[in-house]
mmCIF file of C-alpha atoms in Angstrom:
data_model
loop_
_atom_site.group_PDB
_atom_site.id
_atom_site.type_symbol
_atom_site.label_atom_id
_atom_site.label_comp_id
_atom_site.label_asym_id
_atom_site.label_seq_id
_atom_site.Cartn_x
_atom_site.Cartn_y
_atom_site.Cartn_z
ATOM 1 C CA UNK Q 1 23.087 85.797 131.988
ATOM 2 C CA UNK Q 2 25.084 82.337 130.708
ATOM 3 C CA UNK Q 3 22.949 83.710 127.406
ATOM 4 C CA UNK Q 4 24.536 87.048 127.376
ATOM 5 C CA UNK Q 5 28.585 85.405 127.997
ATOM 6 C CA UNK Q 6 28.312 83.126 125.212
ATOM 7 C CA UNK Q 7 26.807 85.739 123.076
ATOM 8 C CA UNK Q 8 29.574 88.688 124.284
ATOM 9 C CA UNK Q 9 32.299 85.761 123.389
ATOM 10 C CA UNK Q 10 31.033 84.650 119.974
ATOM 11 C CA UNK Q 11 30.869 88.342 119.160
ATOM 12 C CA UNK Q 12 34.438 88.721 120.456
ATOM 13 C CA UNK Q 13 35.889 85.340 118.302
ATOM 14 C CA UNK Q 14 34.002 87.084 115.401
ATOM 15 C CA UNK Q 15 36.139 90.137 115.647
ATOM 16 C CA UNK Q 16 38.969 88.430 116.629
ATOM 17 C CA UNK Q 17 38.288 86.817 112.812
ATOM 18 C CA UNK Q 18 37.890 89.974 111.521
ATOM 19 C CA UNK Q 19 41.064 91.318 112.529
ATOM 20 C CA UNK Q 20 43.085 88.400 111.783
ATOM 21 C CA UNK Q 21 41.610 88.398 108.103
ATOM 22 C CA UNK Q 22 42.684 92.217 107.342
ATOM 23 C CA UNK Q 23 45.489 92.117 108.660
ATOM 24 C CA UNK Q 24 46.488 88.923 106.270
ATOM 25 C CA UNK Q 25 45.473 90.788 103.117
ATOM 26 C CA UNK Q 26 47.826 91.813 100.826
ATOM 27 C CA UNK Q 27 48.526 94.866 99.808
ATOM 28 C CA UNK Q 28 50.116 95.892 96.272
ATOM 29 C CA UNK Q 29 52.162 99.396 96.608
ATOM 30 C CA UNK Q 30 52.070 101.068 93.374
ATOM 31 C CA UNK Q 31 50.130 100.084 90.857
ATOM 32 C CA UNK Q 32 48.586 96.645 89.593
ATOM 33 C CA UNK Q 33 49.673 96.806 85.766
ATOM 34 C CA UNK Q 34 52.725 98.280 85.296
ATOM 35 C CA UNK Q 35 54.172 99.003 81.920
ATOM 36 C CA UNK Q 36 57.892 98.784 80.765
ATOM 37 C CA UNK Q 37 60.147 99.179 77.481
ATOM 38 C CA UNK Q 38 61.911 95.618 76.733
ATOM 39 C CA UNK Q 39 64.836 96.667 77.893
ATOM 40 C CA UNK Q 40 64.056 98.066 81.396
ATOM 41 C CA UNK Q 41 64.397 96.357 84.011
ATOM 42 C CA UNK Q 42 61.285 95.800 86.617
ATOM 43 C CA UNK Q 43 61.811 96.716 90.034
ATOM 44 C CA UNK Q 44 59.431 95.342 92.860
ATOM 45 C CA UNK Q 45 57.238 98.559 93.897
ATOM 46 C CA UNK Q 46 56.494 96.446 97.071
ATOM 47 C CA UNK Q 47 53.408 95.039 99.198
ATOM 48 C CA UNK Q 48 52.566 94.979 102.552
ATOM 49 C CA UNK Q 49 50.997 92.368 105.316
ATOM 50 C CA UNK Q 50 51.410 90.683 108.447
ATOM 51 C CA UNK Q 51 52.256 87.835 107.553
ATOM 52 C CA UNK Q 52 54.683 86.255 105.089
ATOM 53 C CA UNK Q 53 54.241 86.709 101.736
ATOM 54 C CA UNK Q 54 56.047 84.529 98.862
ATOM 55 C CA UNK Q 55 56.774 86.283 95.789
ATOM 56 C CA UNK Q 56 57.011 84.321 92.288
ATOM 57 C CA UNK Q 57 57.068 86.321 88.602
ATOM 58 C CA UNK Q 58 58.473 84.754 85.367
ATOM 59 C CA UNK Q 59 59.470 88.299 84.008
ATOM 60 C CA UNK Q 60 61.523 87.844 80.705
ATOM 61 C CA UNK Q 61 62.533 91.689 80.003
ATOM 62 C CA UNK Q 62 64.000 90.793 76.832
ATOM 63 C CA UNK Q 63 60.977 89.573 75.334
ATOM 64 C CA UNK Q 64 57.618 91.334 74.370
ATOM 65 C CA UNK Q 65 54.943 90.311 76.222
ATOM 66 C CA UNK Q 66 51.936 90.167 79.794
ATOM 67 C CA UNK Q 67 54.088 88.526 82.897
ATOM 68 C CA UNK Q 68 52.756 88.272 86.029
ATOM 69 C CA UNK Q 69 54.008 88.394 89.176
ATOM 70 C CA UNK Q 70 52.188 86.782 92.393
ATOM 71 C CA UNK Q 71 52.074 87.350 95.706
ATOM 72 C CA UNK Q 72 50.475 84.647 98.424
ATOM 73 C CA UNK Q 73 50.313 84.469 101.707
ATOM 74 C CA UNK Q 74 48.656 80.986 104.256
ATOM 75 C CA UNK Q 75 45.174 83.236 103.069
ATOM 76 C CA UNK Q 76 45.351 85.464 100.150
ATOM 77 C CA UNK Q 77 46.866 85.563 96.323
ATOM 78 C CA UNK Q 78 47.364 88.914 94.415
ATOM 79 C CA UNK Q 79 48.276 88.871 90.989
ATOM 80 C CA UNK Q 80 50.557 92.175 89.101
ATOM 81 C CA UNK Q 81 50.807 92.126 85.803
ATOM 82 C CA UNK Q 82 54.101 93.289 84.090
ATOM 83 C CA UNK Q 83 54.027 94.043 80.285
ATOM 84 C CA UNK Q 84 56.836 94.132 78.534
ATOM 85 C CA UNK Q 85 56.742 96.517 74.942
ATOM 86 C CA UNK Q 86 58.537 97.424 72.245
ATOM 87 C CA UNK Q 87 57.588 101.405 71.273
ATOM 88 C CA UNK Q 88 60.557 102.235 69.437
ATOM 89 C CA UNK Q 89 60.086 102.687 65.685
ATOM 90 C CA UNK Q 90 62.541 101.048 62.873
ATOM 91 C CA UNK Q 91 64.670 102.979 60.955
ATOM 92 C CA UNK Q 92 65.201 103.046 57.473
ATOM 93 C CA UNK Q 93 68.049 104.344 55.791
ATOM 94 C CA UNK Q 94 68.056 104.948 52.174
ATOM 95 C CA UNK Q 95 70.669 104.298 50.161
ATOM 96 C CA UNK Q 96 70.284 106.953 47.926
ATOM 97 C CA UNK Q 97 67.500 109.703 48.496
ATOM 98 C CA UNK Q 98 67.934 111.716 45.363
ATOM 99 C CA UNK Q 99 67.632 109.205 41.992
ATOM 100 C CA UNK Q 100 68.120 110.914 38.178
ATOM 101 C CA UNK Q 101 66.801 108.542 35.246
ATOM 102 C CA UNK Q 102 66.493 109.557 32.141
ATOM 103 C CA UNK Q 103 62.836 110.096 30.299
ATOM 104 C CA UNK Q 104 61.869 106.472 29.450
ATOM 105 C CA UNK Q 105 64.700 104.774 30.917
ATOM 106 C CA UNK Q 106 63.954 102.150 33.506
ATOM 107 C CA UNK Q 107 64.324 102.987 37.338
ATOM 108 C CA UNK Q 108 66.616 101.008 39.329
ATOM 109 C CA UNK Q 109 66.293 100.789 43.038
ATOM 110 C CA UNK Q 110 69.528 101.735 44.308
ATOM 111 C CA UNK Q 111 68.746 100.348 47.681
ATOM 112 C CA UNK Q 112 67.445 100.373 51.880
ATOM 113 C CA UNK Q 113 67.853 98.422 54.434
ATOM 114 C CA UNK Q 114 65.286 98.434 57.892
ATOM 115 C CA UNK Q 115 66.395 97.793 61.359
ATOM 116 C CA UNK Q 116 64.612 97.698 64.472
ATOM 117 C CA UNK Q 117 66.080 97.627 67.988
ATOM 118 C CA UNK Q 118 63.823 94.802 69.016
ATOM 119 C CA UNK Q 119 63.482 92.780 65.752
ATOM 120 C CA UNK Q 120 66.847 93.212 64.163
ATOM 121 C CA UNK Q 121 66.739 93.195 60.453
ATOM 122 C CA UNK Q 122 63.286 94.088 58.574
ATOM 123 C CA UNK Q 123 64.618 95.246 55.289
ATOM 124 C CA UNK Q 124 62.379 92.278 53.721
ATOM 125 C CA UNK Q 125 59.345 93.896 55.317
ATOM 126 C CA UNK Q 126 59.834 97.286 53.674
ATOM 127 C CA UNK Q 127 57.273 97.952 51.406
ATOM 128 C CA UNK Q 128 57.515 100.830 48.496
ATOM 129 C CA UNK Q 129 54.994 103.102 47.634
ATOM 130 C CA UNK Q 130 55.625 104.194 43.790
ATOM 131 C CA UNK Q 131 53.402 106.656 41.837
ATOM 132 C CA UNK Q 132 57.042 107.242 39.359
ATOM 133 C CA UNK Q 133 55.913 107.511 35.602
ATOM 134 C CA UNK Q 134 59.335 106.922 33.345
ATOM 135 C CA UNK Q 135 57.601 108.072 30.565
ATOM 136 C CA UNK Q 136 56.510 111.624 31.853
ATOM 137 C CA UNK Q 137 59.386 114.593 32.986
ATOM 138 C CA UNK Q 138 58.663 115.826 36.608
ATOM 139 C CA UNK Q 139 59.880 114.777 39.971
ATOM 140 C CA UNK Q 140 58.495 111.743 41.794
ATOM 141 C CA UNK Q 141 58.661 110.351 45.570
ATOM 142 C CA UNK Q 142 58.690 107.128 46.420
ATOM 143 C CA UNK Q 143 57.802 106.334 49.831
ATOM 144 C CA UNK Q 144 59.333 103.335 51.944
ATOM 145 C CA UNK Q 145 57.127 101.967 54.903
ATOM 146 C CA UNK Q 146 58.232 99.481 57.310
ATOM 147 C CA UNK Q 147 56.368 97.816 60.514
ATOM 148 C CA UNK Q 148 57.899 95.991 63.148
ATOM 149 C CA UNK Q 149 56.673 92.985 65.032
ATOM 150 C CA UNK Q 150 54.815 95.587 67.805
ATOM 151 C CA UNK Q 151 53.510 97.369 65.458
ATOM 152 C CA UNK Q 152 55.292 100.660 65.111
ATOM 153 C CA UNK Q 153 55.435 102.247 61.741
ATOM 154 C CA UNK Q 154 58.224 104.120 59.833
ATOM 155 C CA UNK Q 155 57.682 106.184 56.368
ATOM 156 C CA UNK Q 156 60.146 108.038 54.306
#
């Protein structure tokens, strides 16, 4: 019988345990890796537990990159990570789009200029793409390509 006590009580500190170790998880509402533009703000989707929970993240939404944010509690840690991303193409503005030269005579670039909403100015990354033959009559493109920092790519 004494047996059968200390048997019914261990079993009842082992639930006891049980319940005291789900009810400190934590619980991440929404979702664990959360993508946002650089210039959008984050906002906390939330968490749940019983107990309290200190929240720490070193977000930077001005600046491209994985943040995370932690949560922890006296038992558990849960990480979220936050990435910050630039998907906005540059734009590049010719300055003239429609160029006459003579047969022979030498072509002149009249001029761009490259700017990206995240990187500024990239007119020094703008690279041209020239199949123009001087010496032959017809009518030539020339194509201007530009990639920013993130990767995005602009042709005209």
């Amino acid at each position: 019988m004494k047996k059968k006590k200390i048997l019914i009580i261990v079993f009842l500190i082992f639930i006891i345990i049980i319940i005291f170790l789900l009810c400190a998880q934590i619980r991440l509402k929404g979702k664990t890796v959360i993508t946002l533009n650089y210039d959008e703000v984050y906002e906390e989707p939330g968490y749940s537990s019983l107990f309290k929970v200190k929240v720490t993240n070193n977000i930077k939404n001005n600046k491209v990159g994985k943040y995370k944010v932690t949560y922890k509690n006296i038992l558990f840690k849960k990480i979220r990570t936050v990435e910050i991303v630039d998907e906005v193409k540059p734009v590049i503005t010719l300055i003239d789009d429609n160029v006459t030269i003579l047969l022979n005579e030498e072509y002149k670039e009249p001029g761009y200029k490259a700017q990206d909403e995240y990187d500024g100015d990239i007119t020094d990354k703008v690279e041209i793409i020239s199949g123009l033959k001087n010496n032959q009559v017809g009518t030539y493109k020339i194509t201007y390509k530009v990639t920013d920092s993130s990767k995005n790519t602009t042709k005209i």
